[in-house]
Tab-separated table of C-alpha atoms in Angstrom:
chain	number	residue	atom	x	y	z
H	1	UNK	CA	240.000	118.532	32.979
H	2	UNK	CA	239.220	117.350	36.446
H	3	UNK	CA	240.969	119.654	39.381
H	4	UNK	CA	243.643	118.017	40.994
H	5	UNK	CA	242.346	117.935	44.516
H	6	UNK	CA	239.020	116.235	43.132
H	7	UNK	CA	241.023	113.938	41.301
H	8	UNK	CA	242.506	112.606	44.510
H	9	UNK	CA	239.280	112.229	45.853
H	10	UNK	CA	237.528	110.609	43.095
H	11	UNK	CA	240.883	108.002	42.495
H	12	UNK	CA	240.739	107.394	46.121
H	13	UNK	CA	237.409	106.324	46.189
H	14	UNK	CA	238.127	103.516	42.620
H	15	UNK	CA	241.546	102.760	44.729
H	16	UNK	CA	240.080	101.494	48.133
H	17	UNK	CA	237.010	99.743	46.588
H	18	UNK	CA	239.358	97.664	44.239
H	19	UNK	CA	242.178	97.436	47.183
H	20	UNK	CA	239.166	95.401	48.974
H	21	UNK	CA	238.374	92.867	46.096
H	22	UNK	CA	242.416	92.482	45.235
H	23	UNK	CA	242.619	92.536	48.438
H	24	UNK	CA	245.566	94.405	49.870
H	25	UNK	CA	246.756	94.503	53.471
H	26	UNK	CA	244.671	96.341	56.053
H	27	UNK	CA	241.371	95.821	53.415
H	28	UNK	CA	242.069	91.623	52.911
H	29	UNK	CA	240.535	90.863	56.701
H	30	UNK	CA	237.620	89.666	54.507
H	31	UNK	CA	239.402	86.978	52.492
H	32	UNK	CA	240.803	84.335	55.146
H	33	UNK	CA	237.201	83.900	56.651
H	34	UNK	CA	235.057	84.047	53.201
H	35	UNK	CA	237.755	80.883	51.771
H	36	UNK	CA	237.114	79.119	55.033
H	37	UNK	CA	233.045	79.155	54.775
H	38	UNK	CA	233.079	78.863	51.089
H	39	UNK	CA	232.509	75.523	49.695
H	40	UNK	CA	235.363	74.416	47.282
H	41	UNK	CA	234.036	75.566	44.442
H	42	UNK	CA	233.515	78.997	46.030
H	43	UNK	CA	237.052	78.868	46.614
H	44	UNK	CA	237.761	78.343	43.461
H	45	UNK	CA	235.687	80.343	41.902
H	46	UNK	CA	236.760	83.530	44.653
H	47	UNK	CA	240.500	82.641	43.882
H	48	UNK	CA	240.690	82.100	40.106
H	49	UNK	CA	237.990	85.256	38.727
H	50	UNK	CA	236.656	87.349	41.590
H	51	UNK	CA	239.921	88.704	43.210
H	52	UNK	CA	241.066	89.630	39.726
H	53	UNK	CA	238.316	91.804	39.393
H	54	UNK	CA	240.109	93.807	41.500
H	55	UNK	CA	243.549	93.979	39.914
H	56	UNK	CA	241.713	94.454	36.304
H	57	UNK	CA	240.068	97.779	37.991
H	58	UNK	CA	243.099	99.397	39.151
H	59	UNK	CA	244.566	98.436	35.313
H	60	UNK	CA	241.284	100.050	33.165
H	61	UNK	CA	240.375	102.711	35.531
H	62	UNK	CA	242.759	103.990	38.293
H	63	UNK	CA	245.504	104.032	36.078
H	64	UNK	CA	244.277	105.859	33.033
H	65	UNK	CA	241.216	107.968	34.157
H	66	UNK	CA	243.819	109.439	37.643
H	67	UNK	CA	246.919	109.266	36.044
H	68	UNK	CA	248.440	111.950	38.110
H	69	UNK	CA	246.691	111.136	41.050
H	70	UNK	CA	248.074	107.616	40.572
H	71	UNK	CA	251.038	108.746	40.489
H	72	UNK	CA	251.259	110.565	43.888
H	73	UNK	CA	249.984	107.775	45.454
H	74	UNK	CA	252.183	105.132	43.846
H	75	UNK	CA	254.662	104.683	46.658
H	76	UNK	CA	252.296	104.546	49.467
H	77	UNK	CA	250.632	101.669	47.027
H	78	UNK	CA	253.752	100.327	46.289
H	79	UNK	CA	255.037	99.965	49.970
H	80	UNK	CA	251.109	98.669	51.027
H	81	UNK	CA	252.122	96.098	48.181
H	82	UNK	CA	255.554	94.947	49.735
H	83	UNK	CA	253.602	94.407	53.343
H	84	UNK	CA	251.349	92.416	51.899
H	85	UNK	CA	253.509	90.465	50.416
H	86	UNK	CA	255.680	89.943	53.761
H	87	UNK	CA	252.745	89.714	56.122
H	88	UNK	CA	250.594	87.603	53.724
H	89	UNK	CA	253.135	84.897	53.739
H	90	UNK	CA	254.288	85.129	57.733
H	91	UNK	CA	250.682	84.596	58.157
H	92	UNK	CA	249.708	81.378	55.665
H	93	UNK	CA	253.113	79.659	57.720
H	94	UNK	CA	251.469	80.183	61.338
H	95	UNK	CA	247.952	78.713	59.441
H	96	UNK	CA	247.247	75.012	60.921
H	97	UNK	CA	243.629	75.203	58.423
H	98	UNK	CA	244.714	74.543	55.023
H	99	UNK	CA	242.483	76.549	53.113
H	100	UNK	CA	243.421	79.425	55.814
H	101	UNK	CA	246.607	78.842	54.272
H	102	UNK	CA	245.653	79.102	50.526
H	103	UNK	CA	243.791	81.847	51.486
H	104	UNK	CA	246.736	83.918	52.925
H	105	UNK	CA	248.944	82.945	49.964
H	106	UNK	CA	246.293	85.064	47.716
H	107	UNK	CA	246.996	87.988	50.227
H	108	UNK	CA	250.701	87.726	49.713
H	109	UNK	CA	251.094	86.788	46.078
H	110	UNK	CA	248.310	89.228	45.548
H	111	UNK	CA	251.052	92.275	47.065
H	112	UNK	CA	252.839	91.573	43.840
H	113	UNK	CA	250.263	92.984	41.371
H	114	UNK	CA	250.079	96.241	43.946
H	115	UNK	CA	253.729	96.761	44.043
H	116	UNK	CA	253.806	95.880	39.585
H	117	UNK	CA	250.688	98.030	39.044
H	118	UNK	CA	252.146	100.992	40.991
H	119	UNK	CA	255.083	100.720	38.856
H	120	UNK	CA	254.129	102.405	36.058
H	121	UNK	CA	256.492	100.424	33.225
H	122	UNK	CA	256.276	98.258	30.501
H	123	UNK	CA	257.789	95.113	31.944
H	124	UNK	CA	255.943	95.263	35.346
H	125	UNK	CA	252.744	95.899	34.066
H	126	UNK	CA	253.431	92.251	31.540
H	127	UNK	CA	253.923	90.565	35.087
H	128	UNK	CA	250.639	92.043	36.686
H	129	UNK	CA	248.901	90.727	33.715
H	130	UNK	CA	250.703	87.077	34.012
H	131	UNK	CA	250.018	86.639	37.937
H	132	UNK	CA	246.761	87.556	37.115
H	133	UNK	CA	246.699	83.798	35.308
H	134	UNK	CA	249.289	81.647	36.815
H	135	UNK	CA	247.701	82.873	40.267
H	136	UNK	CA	244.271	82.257	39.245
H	137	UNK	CA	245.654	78.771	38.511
H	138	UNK	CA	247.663	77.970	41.034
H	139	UNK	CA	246.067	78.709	43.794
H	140	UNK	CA	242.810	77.129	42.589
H	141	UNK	CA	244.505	74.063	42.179
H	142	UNK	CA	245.616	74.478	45.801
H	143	UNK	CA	241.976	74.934	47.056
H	144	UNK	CA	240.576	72.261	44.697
H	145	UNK	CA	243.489	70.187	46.311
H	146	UNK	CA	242.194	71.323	49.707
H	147	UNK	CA	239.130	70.011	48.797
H	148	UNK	CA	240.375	66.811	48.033
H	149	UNK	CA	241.574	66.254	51.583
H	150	UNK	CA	238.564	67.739	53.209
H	151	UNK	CA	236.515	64.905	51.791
H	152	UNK	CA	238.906	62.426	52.442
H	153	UNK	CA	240.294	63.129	56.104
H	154	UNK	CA	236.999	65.153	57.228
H	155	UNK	CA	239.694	67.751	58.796
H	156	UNK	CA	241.394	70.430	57.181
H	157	UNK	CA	243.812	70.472	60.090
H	158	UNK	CA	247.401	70.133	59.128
H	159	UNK	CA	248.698	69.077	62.319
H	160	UNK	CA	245.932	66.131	62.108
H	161	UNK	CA	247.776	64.490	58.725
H	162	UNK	CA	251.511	63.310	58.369
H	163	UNK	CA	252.820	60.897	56.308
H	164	UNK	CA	250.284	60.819	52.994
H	165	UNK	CA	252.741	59.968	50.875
H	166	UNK	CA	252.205	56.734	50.464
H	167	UNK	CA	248.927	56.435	51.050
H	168	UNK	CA	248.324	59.047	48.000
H	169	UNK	CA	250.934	59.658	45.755
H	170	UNK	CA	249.454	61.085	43.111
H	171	UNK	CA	247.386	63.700	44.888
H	172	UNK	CA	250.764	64.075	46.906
H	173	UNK	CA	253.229	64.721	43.590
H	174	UNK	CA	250.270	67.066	42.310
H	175	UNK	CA	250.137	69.302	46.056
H	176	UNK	CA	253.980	69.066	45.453
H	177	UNK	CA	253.917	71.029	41.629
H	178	UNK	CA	251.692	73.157	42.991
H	179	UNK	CA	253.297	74.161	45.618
H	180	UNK	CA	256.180	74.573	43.906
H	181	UNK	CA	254.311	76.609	41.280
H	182	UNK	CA	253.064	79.235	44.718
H	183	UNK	CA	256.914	79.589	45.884
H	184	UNK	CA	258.282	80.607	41.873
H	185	UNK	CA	259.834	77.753	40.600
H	186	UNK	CA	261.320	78.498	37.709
H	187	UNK	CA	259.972	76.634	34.941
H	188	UNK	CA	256.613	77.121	36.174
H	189	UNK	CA	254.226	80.668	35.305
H	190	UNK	CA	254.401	82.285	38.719
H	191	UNK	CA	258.062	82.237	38.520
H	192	UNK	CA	258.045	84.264	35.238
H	193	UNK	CA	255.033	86.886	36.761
H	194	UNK	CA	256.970	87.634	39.722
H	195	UNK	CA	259.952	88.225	38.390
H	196	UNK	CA	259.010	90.576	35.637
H	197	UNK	CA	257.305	92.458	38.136
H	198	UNK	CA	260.004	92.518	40.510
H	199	UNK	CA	262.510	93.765	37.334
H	200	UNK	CA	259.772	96.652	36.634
H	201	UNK	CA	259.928	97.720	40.083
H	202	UNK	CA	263.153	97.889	40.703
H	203	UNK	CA	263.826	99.857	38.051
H	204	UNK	CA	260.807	102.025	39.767
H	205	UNK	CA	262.004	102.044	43.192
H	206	UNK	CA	265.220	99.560	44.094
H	207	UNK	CA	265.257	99.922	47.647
H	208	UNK	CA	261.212	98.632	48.245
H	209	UNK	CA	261.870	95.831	45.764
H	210	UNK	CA	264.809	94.669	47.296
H	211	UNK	CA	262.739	94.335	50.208
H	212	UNK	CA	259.638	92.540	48.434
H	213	UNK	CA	262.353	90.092	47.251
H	214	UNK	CA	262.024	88.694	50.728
H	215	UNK	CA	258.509	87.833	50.120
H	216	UNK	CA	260.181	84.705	47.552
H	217	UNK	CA	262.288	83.431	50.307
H	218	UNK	CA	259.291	83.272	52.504
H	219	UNK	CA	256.913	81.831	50.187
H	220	UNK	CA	259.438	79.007	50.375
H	221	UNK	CA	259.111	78.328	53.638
H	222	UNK	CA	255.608	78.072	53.861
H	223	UNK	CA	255.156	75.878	50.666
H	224	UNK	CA	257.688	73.293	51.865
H	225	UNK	CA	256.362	73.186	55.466
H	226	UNK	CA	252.567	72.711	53.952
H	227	UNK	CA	254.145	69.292	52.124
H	228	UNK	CA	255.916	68.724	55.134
H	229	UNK	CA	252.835	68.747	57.169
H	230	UNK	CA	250.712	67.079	55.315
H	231	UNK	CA	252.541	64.235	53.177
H	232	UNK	CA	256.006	63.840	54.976
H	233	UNK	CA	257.050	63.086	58.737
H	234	UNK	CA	255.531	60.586	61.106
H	235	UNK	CA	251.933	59.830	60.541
H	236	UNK	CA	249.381	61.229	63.032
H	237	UNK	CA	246.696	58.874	62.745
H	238	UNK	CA	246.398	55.324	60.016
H	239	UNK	CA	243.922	56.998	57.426
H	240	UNK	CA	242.614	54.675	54.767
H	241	UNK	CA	241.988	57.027	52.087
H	242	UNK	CA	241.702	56.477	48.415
H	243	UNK	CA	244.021	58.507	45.778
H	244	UNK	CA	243.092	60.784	43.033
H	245	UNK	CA	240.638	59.081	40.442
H	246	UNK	CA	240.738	59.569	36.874
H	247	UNK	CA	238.461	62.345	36.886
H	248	UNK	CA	240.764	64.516	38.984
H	249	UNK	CA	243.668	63.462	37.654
H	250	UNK	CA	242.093	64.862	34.399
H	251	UNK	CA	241.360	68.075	36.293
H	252	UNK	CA	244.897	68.264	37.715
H	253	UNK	CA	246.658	67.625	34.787
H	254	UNK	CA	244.878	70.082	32.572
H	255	UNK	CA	246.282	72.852	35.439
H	256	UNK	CA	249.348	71.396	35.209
H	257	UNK	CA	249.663	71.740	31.789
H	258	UNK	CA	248.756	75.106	31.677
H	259	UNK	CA	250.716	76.503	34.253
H	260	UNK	CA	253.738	74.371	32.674
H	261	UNK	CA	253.099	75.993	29.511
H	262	UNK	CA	252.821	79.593	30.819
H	263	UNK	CA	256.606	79.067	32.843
H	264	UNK	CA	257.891	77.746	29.422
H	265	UNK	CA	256.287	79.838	26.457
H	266	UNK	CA	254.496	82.485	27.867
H	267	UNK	CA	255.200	84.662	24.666
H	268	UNK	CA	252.027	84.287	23.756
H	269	UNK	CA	250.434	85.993	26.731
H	270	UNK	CA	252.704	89.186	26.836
H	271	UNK	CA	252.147	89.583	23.271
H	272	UNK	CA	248.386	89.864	23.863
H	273	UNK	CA	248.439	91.841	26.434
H	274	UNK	CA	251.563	94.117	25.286
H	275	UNK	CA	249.389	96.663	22.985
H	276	UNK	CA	247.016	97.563	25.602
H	277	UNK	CA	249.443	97.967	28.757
H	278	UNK	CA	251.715	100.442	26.554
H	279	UNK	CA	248.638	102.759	25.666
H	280	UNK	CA	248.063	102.187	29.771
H	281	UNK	CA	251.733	103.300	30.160
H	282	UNK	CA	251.632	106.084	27.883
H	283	UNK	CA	248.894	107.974	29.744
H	284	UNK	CA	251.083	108.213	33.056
């Protein structure tokens, strides 16, 4: 039996090295800059697998080898979760880079698996596990979409594009979904992830998830003012650009599919994952 003061130490240690990979407000300074000099596929890649890494390690090994530890920590975690939910989105609305944008999504949608981690219930812990997905795809399909324009326009400057619409409509009603999928639509996986973790954290601690609700509203804002930018309004300059081919459309509608599927039916998910998280659960 480990002593409880080297507990501390030891779950400290796990905490901030998988707080950096997640990554969690003040340890995500990283993220913004590494999405900006990655190629797309780095993005992707970074986005979809990588920064789960770091949710997965506070699931296998903060939680069940520092339970108690974990639990004297949980609401400085838990209010380091709501901050970087708030501060994640204010920042990805003052973004004029694109994949800056993206990037500070991750940061904010990434505060919800801190605050459902920290939790420590049944129902929060099934909404970790489902951001973990409809994140991964979401927000790929954002940078992938990022992409997109980057080879098109040559700029990745929002306040360079305008008016897309009709130049691209498909690539437009695709950033649209997607966009839609970042904010919580319902019908759509991210809508179901957040909310279970928001209902297993309120019933942890009402007063910080009341305040985390404010992250939806906000994610709102900047989703709808990235398709505002870019494919609405007056047009900033006459671009000739081609829209998505069949190969991305393939690409695009696979995600779409997916993340469709997951906002719809996403039974089969929670059922996987339910056996594990309650043996997680039962060693708090």
């Amino acid at each position: 039996m480990i002593e409880p003061g080297v507990a501390r130490w030891l779950m400290s240690g796990f905490l901030i090295a998988f707080l950096v990979k997640l990554p969690a407000v003040p340890l995500h300074t990283w993220l913004p800059d590494a999405h900006t000099e990655a190629p797309t596929a780095g993005s992707v890649i970074l986005a979809g697998l990588l920064l789960k890494t770091g949710a997965y390690g506070l699931l296998r090994f903060v939680l069940p080898l520092f339970p108690q530890a974990a639990v004297d920590i949980a609401p400085v975690a838990m209010i380091l979760g709501v901050i970087g939910i708030l501060y994640g989105a204010k920042l990805a609305f003052a973004q004029p880079d694109m994949k800056r944008m993206v990037a500070y999504t991750s940061v904010s949608h990434m505060g919800f698996i801190l605050l459902g981690v920290f939790a420590f219930n049944e129902l929060a812990l099934q909404g970790v596990v489902l951001q973990i997905i409809t994140h991964g795809i979401s927000t790929g399909a954002l940078f992938i979409i990022a992409g997109m324009m980057k080879e098109r326009l040559h700029t990745r400057n929002m306040q360079q594009m305008g008016g897309l619409w009709e130049n691209v409509p498909r690539l437009a009603g695709v950033s649209m979904l997607f966009a839609m999928a970042s904010l919580g639509l319902p019908g759509l996986g991210n809508f179901i992830a957040e909310m279970l973790v928001l209902f297993g954290a309120y019933m942890a601690d009402k007063f910080i998830t009341i305040i985390a609700t404010i992250g939806l509203i906000a994610s709102t804002l900047y989703a709808l003012w990235f398709i505002q930018q870019v494919f609405h309004g007056p047009k900033k300059q006459d671009y000739k650009i081609r829209d998505l081919n069949l190969r991305e459309m393939v690409i695009m509608v696979l995600m779409i599919v997916v993340i469709v599927w997951l906002g719809l039916y996403p039974q089969p998910v929670l059922e996987t994952a339910r056996p594990v998280l309650q043996q997680v659960q039962k060693v708090i």
